Structure formats: structure tokens, C-alpha cells
Amino acid sequence: MECYHGAAKRQRVSTVEPSALTRLANIDVLGHLATFLEAGELCQVRATCKALGSSDESAFDGLSMAEEAARRIFESASDDEKAMLPRHNGEGWIELYHHLLMLRARLTFDQLLGRFVEYQEGDKAAVQGSSDFGTSSAICGNHVMRTGKHWATFIFGREVSGCRSVGVIRPLPGWDQRRLEQFHPANPIFWEDLRRERTSRWEGDVHFCQLYHTGICWYSNWEGTDRRSDWEGVNNYDKRIGTLGMLHDLNSGRLSVYQKRTKSGHSEGLAGWRVLLQEKQQQEKQQQAVPARGRGLKGKNLVAMRARKAAAGGRGDKQARKEDGSGNQGELIVYV
């Protein structure tokens, strides 16, 4: 009897679920629901049943209903947003939807590499060294920038001694889970592992570029070339100024430095995916970490420090746009 009632109960439940799924398995309903979901949550929806996750149906040109919902959300984005996110070969619409959400989101240091860097009062937009010894890095790994011009403003804590630096680096997915004691991309002991992260979206042979508060700029291809760069305009750089603006043009591969909204100089040859990074002994707080909307920017994967974004032509970006023109395609991330 107990088994019978259990079976009847299961039967009653099963008679309800198909109708609920039938109502959900409507592209208009799912499309509306998807606007409230993160990309990972939409992936979970896709996995709930064949009707939502199967790509066998011909109604959406071979896409699953979940992928079609993500495609419609992306296509409804602004022209500026879509221009910043060109779709790569083989890239799914849910993945592209994820990058759209990241483009709109507050910029944060999502990856801390090494045990000598920590968030400032729990704020992921601000990091600081946790010790006077050792080298660590903070990376804005979730915010991939593919094309257009990307602007970020960094504010350095004046009370902090030691090295202070910011720069761009290739994306390093999962590296924050390695529990490294220390990390710096210029250290040759990491180069072999770093090269294994290479994808077809990497362009050029400069895989990380870093500007120190002293005005010294270093870059590397992680294969033996690790050298100082005599960047154009270094004589205009004032190391006493604690606020630094950076504009990365992914098309031209140019990384420009601004102080007091005036261009100090630039470095060439940066193409392919990158991210922003920071070192351990500096206390960085990015007031604007702003990927300015625009066209261009070469390289793939750019991430920045801080918490706030602005559209191209926003504060601090007008003069930068006048001087640097359009950019190329790619993706980068910010490193400190």
C-alpha cells in the first residue's frame, strides 16, 4: 500500500511537470526569463531537459532554445556593446552572453595569485599587499575585452612603499586556484606553464607588459625575451602623481599612459588577449577601471582594476580618443 501511494504520488507529480515544461519550452517565455539569469544559470536551464537544451530542432538554425534565448539577448544589446564583442568562430551564444554581462558589470580583481595580496576591506575593486615580503598579483580575469578602446584609472595609495605597477597580461583562467606562494609573470619559473595557456586568440609576441610607478616599462614573450621598454613619452612621466590613466587600443596594440588627463606616452606592439595585473607591494585602488566603449583594440582578453565603467567618450576619455584614433580587435585583461 505504501509503495502504491508512493507510485501514485510520483505519477501525480509527473503529470504536472510536463505541462510546466511545455509552458517554459517557449522561446518568448524563456527569452524573458533569461534576462534575469547569469550565463551559468542559463547553462543549468539548458541542462534541465531536452526541449530546452537540444540543438536538433530546426526552428532556431541548429541552436538549442537556451542558446537562441542568449542570442536574442545579445542582439538586443546596444550597437556599442555589440561592436565591443565580435563573435569568435565556434563560440556559443551563452558564452558571448556571459561576456556581455561582464562588459556591463563592475570591474573587479577576480583573481589573486600568491599569498601576499588581499582585498582592501573586502572590496574586490581594491587590493593591497599583505606583507613586506614576496610578490603576488591581482587580475581582473572575468572582464574580457575584445575590441574597441579600453580606459582604466588607477589610484595608488601614497602610504605604500615598495613597487607599484599596473599592466596587461594574457588571460590565466584557473590560476587563482593553484594556491601559489608567489607569482609574477616576469619570473621565468612560470613561463612554461604560462605558454600552455596560449589559444588561437593570442596575437603578437608580447604576452605581458607592465608599467612601474617609477616610469620603467617591462615586457616579455615568456620565451626568453624579458626586457625593459623605452616607451615613447617616458620623459613626460611624473612618478609623484598617484593617479594613472591607461588607454589600450586593441587594434593598434598601443597602450597609452595618462596623468592629469594629459597623455604622457605610449608603448607599441601589444596584440592578442590580455588582462590587467598588479603586484603585491602596491596598494591599488581603481576609481574608474573603465573600458571605454569604442571600436578597435587588438589583442584578446583585457581586464582592469576597479569598480566602475563608462561609455566611450566619458570622463577622461575624450582627449584619449582624439590622440589615439580607432583600435583593433582582440581581448585582454588587466594585471597589478
CSV table of C-alpha atoms in Angstrom, one decimal:
chain,number,residue,atom,x,y,z
A,1,MET,CA,0.0,0.0,0.0
A,2,GLU,CA,2.8,2.3,0.9
A,3,CYS,CA,4.5,1.6,-2.4
A,4,TYR,CA,1.3,2.1,-4.2
A,5,HIS,CA,0.7,5.5,-2.7
A,6,GLY,CA,4.3,6.4,-3.4
A,7,ALA,CA,3.9,5.4,-7.0
A,8,ALA,CA,0.6,7.4,-7.3
A,9,LYS,CA,2.3,10.4,-5.8
A,10,ARG,CA,5.1,10.2,-8.3
A,11,GLN,CA,2.6,9.8,-11.1
A,12,ARG,CA,0.7,12.9,-10.0
A,13,VAL,CA,3.9,14.9,-9.9
A,14,SER,CA,4.9,13.6,-13.3
A,15,THR,CA,1.6,14.8,-14.8
A,16,VAL,CA,2.3,18.3,-13.6
A,17,GLU,CA,5.9,18.6,-14.7
A,18,PRO,CA,5.3,18.2,-18.5
A,19,SER,CA,2.8,21.0,-18.7
A,20,ALA,CA,5.1,23.3,-16.7
A,21,LEU,CA,8.0,22.4,-19.0
A,22,THR,CA,5.7,22.9,-22.0
A,23,ARG,CA,5.0,26.5,-20.9
A,24,LEU,CA,8.7,27.1,-20.3
A,25,ALA,CA,9.7,25.5,-23.6
A,26,ASN,CA,8.5,28.6,-25.4
A,27,ILE,CA,11.2,30.9,-26.8
A,28,ASP,CA,9.4,34.0,-25.8
A,29,VAL,CA,8.9,32.8,-22.2
A,30,LEU,CA,12.5,31.5,-21.9
A,31,GLY,CA,13.9,34.7,-23.5
A,32,HIS,CA,12.2,36.8,-20.9
A,33,LEU,CA,13.3,34.5,-18.1
A,34,ALA,CA,16.9,34.5,-19.4
A,35,THR,CA,17.2,38.3,-18.9
A,36,PHE,CA,17.1,37.6,-15.2
A,37,LEU,CA,19.8,34.9,-15.3
A,38,GLU,CA,23.5,34.8,-15.4
A,39,ALA,CA,25.1,32.8,-18.2
A,40,GLY,CA,26.0,29.9,-15.8
A,41,GLU,CA,22.4,29.8,-14.7
A,42,LEU,CA,21.2,29.7,-18.3
A,43,CYS,CA,23.5,26.7,-18.9
A,44,GLN,CA,21.8,25.0,-16.0
A,45,VAL,CA,18.4,25.7,-17.6
A,46,ARG,CA,19.7,24.2,-20.8
A,47,ALA,CA,20.6,21.1,-19.0
A,48,THR,CA,17.2,20.6,-17.3
A,49,CYS,CA,15.5,18.9,-20.3
A,50,LYS,CA,15.9,18.0,-23.9
A,51,ALA,CA,13.3,20.6,-25.0
A,52,LEU,CA,15.5,23.4,-23.7
A,53,GLY,CA,18.9,22.1,-24.4
A,54,SER,CA,18.7,20.0,-27.6
A,55,SER,CA,20.1,21.5,-30.8
A,56,ASP,CA,18.4,19.0,-33.0
A,57,GLU,CA,15.4,21.2,-33.7
A,58,SER,CA,15.5,23.2,-36.9
A,59,ALA,CA,13.4,26.0,-35.6
A,60,PHE,CA,16.4,28.0,-34.4
A,61,ASP,CA,19.0,27.2,-37.1
A,62,GLY,CA,20.5,24.4,-35.2
A,63,LEU,CA,20.6,26.2,-31.9
A,64,SER,CA,19.1,25.0,-28.7
A,65,MET,CA,16.3,27.1,-27.2
A,66,ALA,CA,18.6,28.2,-24.4
A,67,GLU,CA,21.3,29.3,-27.0
A,68,GLU,CA,18.6,31.1,-29.0
A,69,ALA,CA,17.5,33.0,-25.9
A,70,ALA,CA,21.0,34.1,-25.3
A,71,ARG,CA,21.4,35.1,-28.9
A,72,ARG,CA,18.3,37.3,-28.8
A,73,ILE,CA,19.5,39.0,-25.6
A,74,PHE,CA,22.9,39.7,-27.2
A,75,GLU,CA,21.2,41.0,-30.4
A,76,SER,CA,19.1,43.4,-28.3
A,77,ALA,CA,22.3,45.0,-26.8
A,78,SER,CA,23.4,48.4,-27.9
A,79,ASP,CA,25.4,48.9,-31.1
A,80,ASP,CA,28.4,50.0,-29.0
A,81,GLU,CA,28.2,46.9,-26.8
A,82,LYS,CA,28.0,44.5,-29.8
A,83,ALA,CA,30.9,46.3,-31.5
A,84,MET,CA,33.0,45.6,-28.4
A,85,LEU,CA,32.2,41.8,-28.6
A,86,PRO,CA,32.8,40.3,-32.0
A,87,ARG,CA,31.8,36.7,-32.0
A,88,HIS,CA,34.7,34.2,-32.5
A,89,ASN,CA,34.5,31.1,-34.6
A,90,GLY,CA,32.9,28.3,-32.7
A,91,GLU,CA,31.8,30.5,-29.8
A,92,GLY,CA,28.4,29.7,-28.3
A,93,TRP,CA,25.8,32.4,-27.7
A,94,ILE,CA,25.7,31.7,-24.0
A,95,GLU,CA,29.4,32.3,-23.7
A,96,LEU,CA,29.0,35.5,-25.6
A,97,TYR,CA,26.1,36.5,-23.4
A,98,HIS,CA,28.5,36.0,-20.4
A,99,HIS,CA,31.0,38.4,-21.9
A,100,LEU,CA,28.2,40.9,-22.5
A,101,LEU,CA,27.2,40.7,-18.8
A,102,MET,CA,30.9,41.2,-17.8
A,103,LEU,CA,31.1,44.2,-20.1
A,104,ARG,CA,28.3,45.8,-18.2
A,105,ALA,CA,29.4,44.7,-14.7
A,106,ARG,CA,31.5,46.5,-12.1
A,107,LEU,CA,35.2,45.8,-12.7
A,108,THR,CA,36.8,43.8,-10.0
A,109,PHE,CA,40.0,41.8,-9.3
A,110,ASP,CA,38.6,38.4,-9.7
A,111,GLN,CA,41.9,36.5,-9.4
A,112,LEU,CA,44.5,36.9,-6.6
A,113,LEU,CA,47.7,35.0,-7.4
A,114,GLY,CA,50.1,34.4,-4.5
A,115,ARG,CA,49.5,34.8,-0.8
A,116,PHE,CA,50.9,38.4,-0.4
A,117,VAL,CA,48.0,40.3,-1.9
A,118,GLU,CA,44.5,40.7,-0.4
A,119,TYR,CA,41.3,42.7,-0.9
A,120,GLN,CA,41.0,46.0,0.9
A,121,GLU,CA,38.2,45.7,3.4
A,122,GLY,CA,36.6,43.0,1.3
A,123,ASP,CA,36.2,45.3,-1.7
A,124,LYS,CA,37.2,43.3,-4.9
A,125,ALA,CA,37.8,46.6,-6.7
A,126,ALA,CA,40.7,47.5,-4.3
A,127,VAL,CA,43.7,45.4,-3.4
A,128,GLN,CA,46.8,45.8,-1.1
A,129,GLY,CA,49.9,43.9,-0.1
A,130,SER,CA,49.5,41.7,2.9
A,131,SER,CA,53.3,41.5,3.7
A,132,ASP,CA,56.5,43.4,3.2
A,133,PHE,CA,58.0,40.3,1.5
A,134,GLY,CA,57.0,38.3,-1.5
A,135,THR,CA,55.4,39.1,-4.8
A,136,SER,CA,51.8,38.5,-5.8
A,137,SER,CA,49.4,39.7,-8.4
A,138,ALA,CA,45.8,40.7,-8.8
A,139,ILE,CA,44.0,40.1,-12.1
A,140,CYS,CA,40.6,41.3,-13.4
A,141,GLY,CA,40.1,37.9,-15.1
A,142,ASN,CA,36.3,37.9,-15.6
A,143,HIS,CA,36.2,41.1,-17.7
A,144,VAL,CA,37.4,40.1,-21.2
A,145,MET,CA,37.7,43.0,-23.7
A,146,ARG,CA,37.9,42.1,-27.3
A,147,THR,CA,37.7,45.2,-29.4
A,148,GLY,CA,37.4,48.9,-29.0
A,149,LYS,CA,39.3,51.2,-26.7
A,150,HIS,CA,39.5,50.4,-23.0
A,151,TRP,CA,40.1,53.1,-20.4
A,152,ALA,CA,41.0,52.5,-16.8
A,153,THR,CA,42.0,54.9,-14.0
A,154,PHE,CA,44.2,53.7,-11.1
A,155,ILE,CA,44.8,55.4,-7.8
A,156,PHE,CA,47.9,54.3,-5.8
A,157,GLY,CA,48.0,54.5,-2.1
A,158,ARG,CA,50.6,57.1,-1.1
A,159,GLU,CA,51.4,55.4,2.2
A,160,VAL,CA,52.5,52.2,0.5
A,161,SER,CA,56.2,51.5,0.0
A,162,GLY,CA,57.9,49.2,-2.5
A,163,CYS,CA,57.0,48.6,-6.1
A,164,ARG,CA,53.7,49.8,-7.6
A,165,SER,CA,52.8,48.7,-11.1
A,166,VAL,CA,49.9,48.0,-13.4
A,167,GLY,CA,49.9,46.4,-16.8
A,168,VAL,CA,48.3,43.9,-19.2
A,169,ILE,CA,48.7,40.1,-19.5
A,170,ARG,CA,47.2,37.2,-21.3
A,171,PRO,CA,44.2,35.5,-19.6
A,172,LEU,CA,45.1,33.0,-17.0
A,173,PRO,CA,41.9,31.0,-16.3
A,174,GLY,CA,42.0,29.0,-13.1
A,175,TRP,CA,45.4,30.2,-11.9
A,176,ASP,CA,43.8,31.6,-8.8
A,177,GLN,CA,43.0,28.1,-7.8
A,178,ARG,CA,46.6,26.9,-7.9
A,179,ARG,CA,47.4,28.3,-4.4
A,180,LEU,CA,50.7,29.7,-5.5
A,181,GLU,CA,53.0,31.0,-2.8
A,182,GLN,CA,54.2,33.9,-5.0
A,183,PHE,CA,53.6,35.0,-8.6
A,184,HIS,CA,55.0,37.4,-11.1
A,185,PRO,CA,54.7,36.9,-14.9
A,186,ALA,CA,58.3,38.1,-15.4
A,187,ASN,CA,59.6,35.2,-13.3
A,188,PRO,CA,61.0,32.5,-15.8
A,189,ILE,CA,59.9,29.7,-13.5
A,190,PHE,CA,56.3,30.3,-14.6
A,191,TRP,CA,56.9,30.8,-18.3
A,192,GLU,CA,56.4,27.2,-19.5
A,193,ASP,CA,53.1,26.9,-17.7
A,194,LEU,CA,52.1,30.4,-18.9
A,195,ARG,CA,52.8,29.4,-22.5
A,196,ARG,CA,50.5,26.4,-22.2
A,197,GLU,CA,47.6,28.9,-21.8
A,198,ARG,CA,48.1,30.0,-25.4
A,199,THR,CA,45.0,29.9,-27.7
A,200,SER,CA,44.3,30.9,-31.3
A,201,ARG,CA,43.1,34.3,-30.0
A,202,TRP,CA,46.5,35.3,-28.9
A,203,GLU,CA,48.1,37.7,-31.3
A,204,GLY,CA,51.6,39.1,-31.4
A,205,ASP,CA,54.6,38.1,-29.3
A,206,VAL,CA,54.2,40.4,-26.3
A,207,HIS,CA,52.4,38.4,-23.6
A,208,PHE,CA,52.6,40.8,-20.7
A,209,CYS,CA,53.6,44.5,-20.3
A,210,GLN,CA,53.9,46.2,-17.0
A,211,LEU,CA,54.5,49.9,-16.0
A,212,TYR,CA,56.1,50.6,-12.7
A,213,HIS,CA,55.3,53.8,-10.7
A,214,THR,CA,58.9,54.9,-11.5
A,215,GLY,CA,58.1,55.0,-15.2
A,216,ILE,CA,60.0,51.8,-16.1
A,217,CYS,CA,58.2,49.6,-18.5
A,218,TRP,CA,58.9,45.8,-18.9
A,219,TYR,CA,57.5,43.3,-21.3
A,220,SER,CA,58.0,39.6,-22.1
A,221,ASN,CA,57.1,36.9,-24.6
A,222,TRP,CA,57.7,34.2,-22.0
A,223,GLU,CA,60.3,32.5,-24.2
A,224,GLY,CA,63.5,34.3,-23.3
A,225,THR,CA,62.7,37.9,-24.2
A,226,ASP,CA,62.1,39.8,-20.9
A,227,ARG,CA,63.3,43.4,-21.3
A,228,ARG,CA,62.9,47.0,-20.4
A,229,SER,CA,61.0,49.1,-22.9
A,230,ASP,CA,62.0,52.7,-23.7
A,231,TRP,CA,58.4,53.8,-24.3
A,232,GLU,CA,57.7,57.0,-26.1
A,233,GLY,CA,57.0,59.9,-23.8
A,234,VAL,CA,58.7,58.5,-20.7
A,235,ASN,CA,60.3,61.9,-20.1
A,236,ASN,CA,56.9,63.4,-19.6
A,237,TYR,CA,56.0,60.9,-16.9
A,238,ASP,CA,55.8,62.2,-13.3
A,239,LYS,CA,56.2,59.4,-10.7
A,240,ARG,CA,55.0,61.7,-8.0
A,241,ILE,CA,51.4,61.6,-9.3
A,242,GLY,CA,49.4,58.9,-7.6
A,243,THR,CA,46.6,58.7,-10.2
A,244,LEU,CA,47.3,56.9,-13.5
A,245,GLY,CA,45.1,56.5,-16.6
A,246,MET,CA,45.6,53.8,-19.1
A,247,LEU,CA,44.1,53.5,-22.6
A,248,HIS,CA,44.5,50.3,-24.5
A,249,ASP,CA,43.9,50.2,-28.2
A,250,LEU,CA,43.5,46.6,-29.2
A,251,ASN,CA,43.6,47.3,-32.9
A,252,SER,CA,46.9,49.1,-33.0
A,253,GLY,CA,48.3,47.2,-30.0
A,254,ARG,CA,49.1,50.6,-28.3
A,255,LEU,CA,49.0,51.1,-24.5
A,256,SER,CA,48.9,54.8,-23.6
A,257,VAL,CA,49.5,56.4,-20.3
A,258,TYR,CA,47.8,59.5,-19.0
A,259,GLN,CA,48.4,61.7,-16.0
A,260,LYS,CA,46.1,64.6,-15.1
A,261,ARG,CA,44.1,63.7,-18.2
A,262,THR,CA,47.1,64.5,-20.3
A,263,LYS,CA,48.9,61.9,-22.4
A,264,SER,CA,52.3,61.1,-21.0
A,265,GLY,CA,53.3,58.5,-23.6
A,266,HIS,CA,52.6,55.1,-25.1
A,267,SER,CA,54.1,51.6,-25.8
A,268,GLU,CA,53.5,49.7,-29.0
A,269,GLY,CA,53.3,46.1,-30.0
A,270,LEU,CA,50.5,44.8,-27.7
A,271,ALA,CA,48.2,42.4,-29.5
A,272,GLY,CA,46.2,39.4,-28.5
A,273,TRP,CA,44.2,38.6,-25.4
A,274,ARG,CA,45.3,40.2,-22.2
A,275,VAL,CA,44.3,41.2,-18.7
A,276,LEU,CA,45.3,43.9,-16.1
A,277,LEU,CA,47.6,42.9,-13.3
A,278,GLN,CA,49.1,44.3,-10.2
A,279,GLU,CA,52.0,43.4,-7.8
A,280,LYS,CA,51.9,42.6,-4.1
A,281,GLN,CA,53.8,45.6,-2.6
A,282,GLN,CA,51.5,48.2,-4.1
A,283,GLN,CA,48.1,49.2,-2.7
A,284,GLU,CA,46.0,49.9,-5.7
A,285,LYS,CA,42.5,51.3,-5.8
A,286,GLN,CA,41.0,51.8,-9.2
A,287,GLN,CA,38.4,54.6,-9.1
A,288,GLN,CA,37.2,54.0,-12.6
A,289,ALA,CA,38.7,50.8,-14.2
A,290,VAL,CA,36.7,51.9,-17.2
A,291,PRO,CA,36.6,50.0,-20.5
A,292,ALA,CA,35.6,52.9,-22.7
A,293,ARG,CA,33.2,52.0,-25.5
A,294,GLY,CA,34.6,52.3,-29.0
A,295,ARG,CA,35.9,50.5,-32.0
A,296,GLY,CA,39.1,48.5,-32.1
A,297,LEU,CA,41.7,47.3,-29.6
A,298,LYS,CA,44.0,44.5,-30.7
A,299,GLY,CA,44.8,41.5,-28.5
A,300,LYS,CA,42.4,39.3,-26.7
A,301,ASN,CA,41.4,39.4,-23.0
A,302,LEU,CA,41.8,42.7,-21.2
A,303,VAL,CA,40.8,43.1,-17.6
A,304,ALA,CA,41.1,46.2,-15.4
A,305,MET,CA,41.4,47.3,-11.7
A,306,ARG,CA,38.4,48.8,-10.1
A,307,ALA,CA,34.7,49.2,-9.8
A,308,ARG,CA,33.1,51.4,-12.3
A,309,LYS,CA,32.7,51.5,-16.1
A,310,ALA,CA,31.8,54.3,-18.5
A,311,ALA,CA,31.0,54.5,-22.2
A,312,ALA,CA,33.5,55.8,-24.7
A,313,GLY,CA,33.7,59.5,-24.7
A,314,GLY,CA,33.0,59.5,-20.9
A,315,ARG,CA,35.1,61.4,-18.4
A,316,GLY,CA,38.8,61.3,-19.1
A,317,ASP,CA,38.4,59.6,-22.4
A,318,LYS,CA,37.7,62.4,-24.8
A,319,GLN,CA,41.3,63.5,-25.2
A,320,ALA,CA,42.5,59.9,-25.4
A,321,ARG,CA,40.2,59.3,-28.3
A,322,LYS,CA,41.4,62.4,-30.1
A,323,GLU,CA,45.0,61.3,-29.9
A,324,ASP,CA,44.8,57.6,-30.5
A,325,GLY,CA,42.1,57.1,-33.1
A,326,SER,CA,40.4,53.8,-33.6
A,327,GLY,CA,41.6,50.5,-32.4
A,328,ASN,CA,41.8,46.8,-33.5
A,329,GLN,CA,40.3,43.6,-32.4
A,330,GLY,CA,41.4,41.3,-29.6
A,331,GLU,CA,40.9,40.5,-25.9
A,332,LEU,CA,43.0,41.5,-22.9
A,333,ILE,CA,42.9,41.6,-19.1
A,334,VAL,CA,44.4,44.0,-16.5
A,335,TYR,CA,47.1,42.9,-14.1
A,336,VAL,CA,48.6,44.6,-11.0
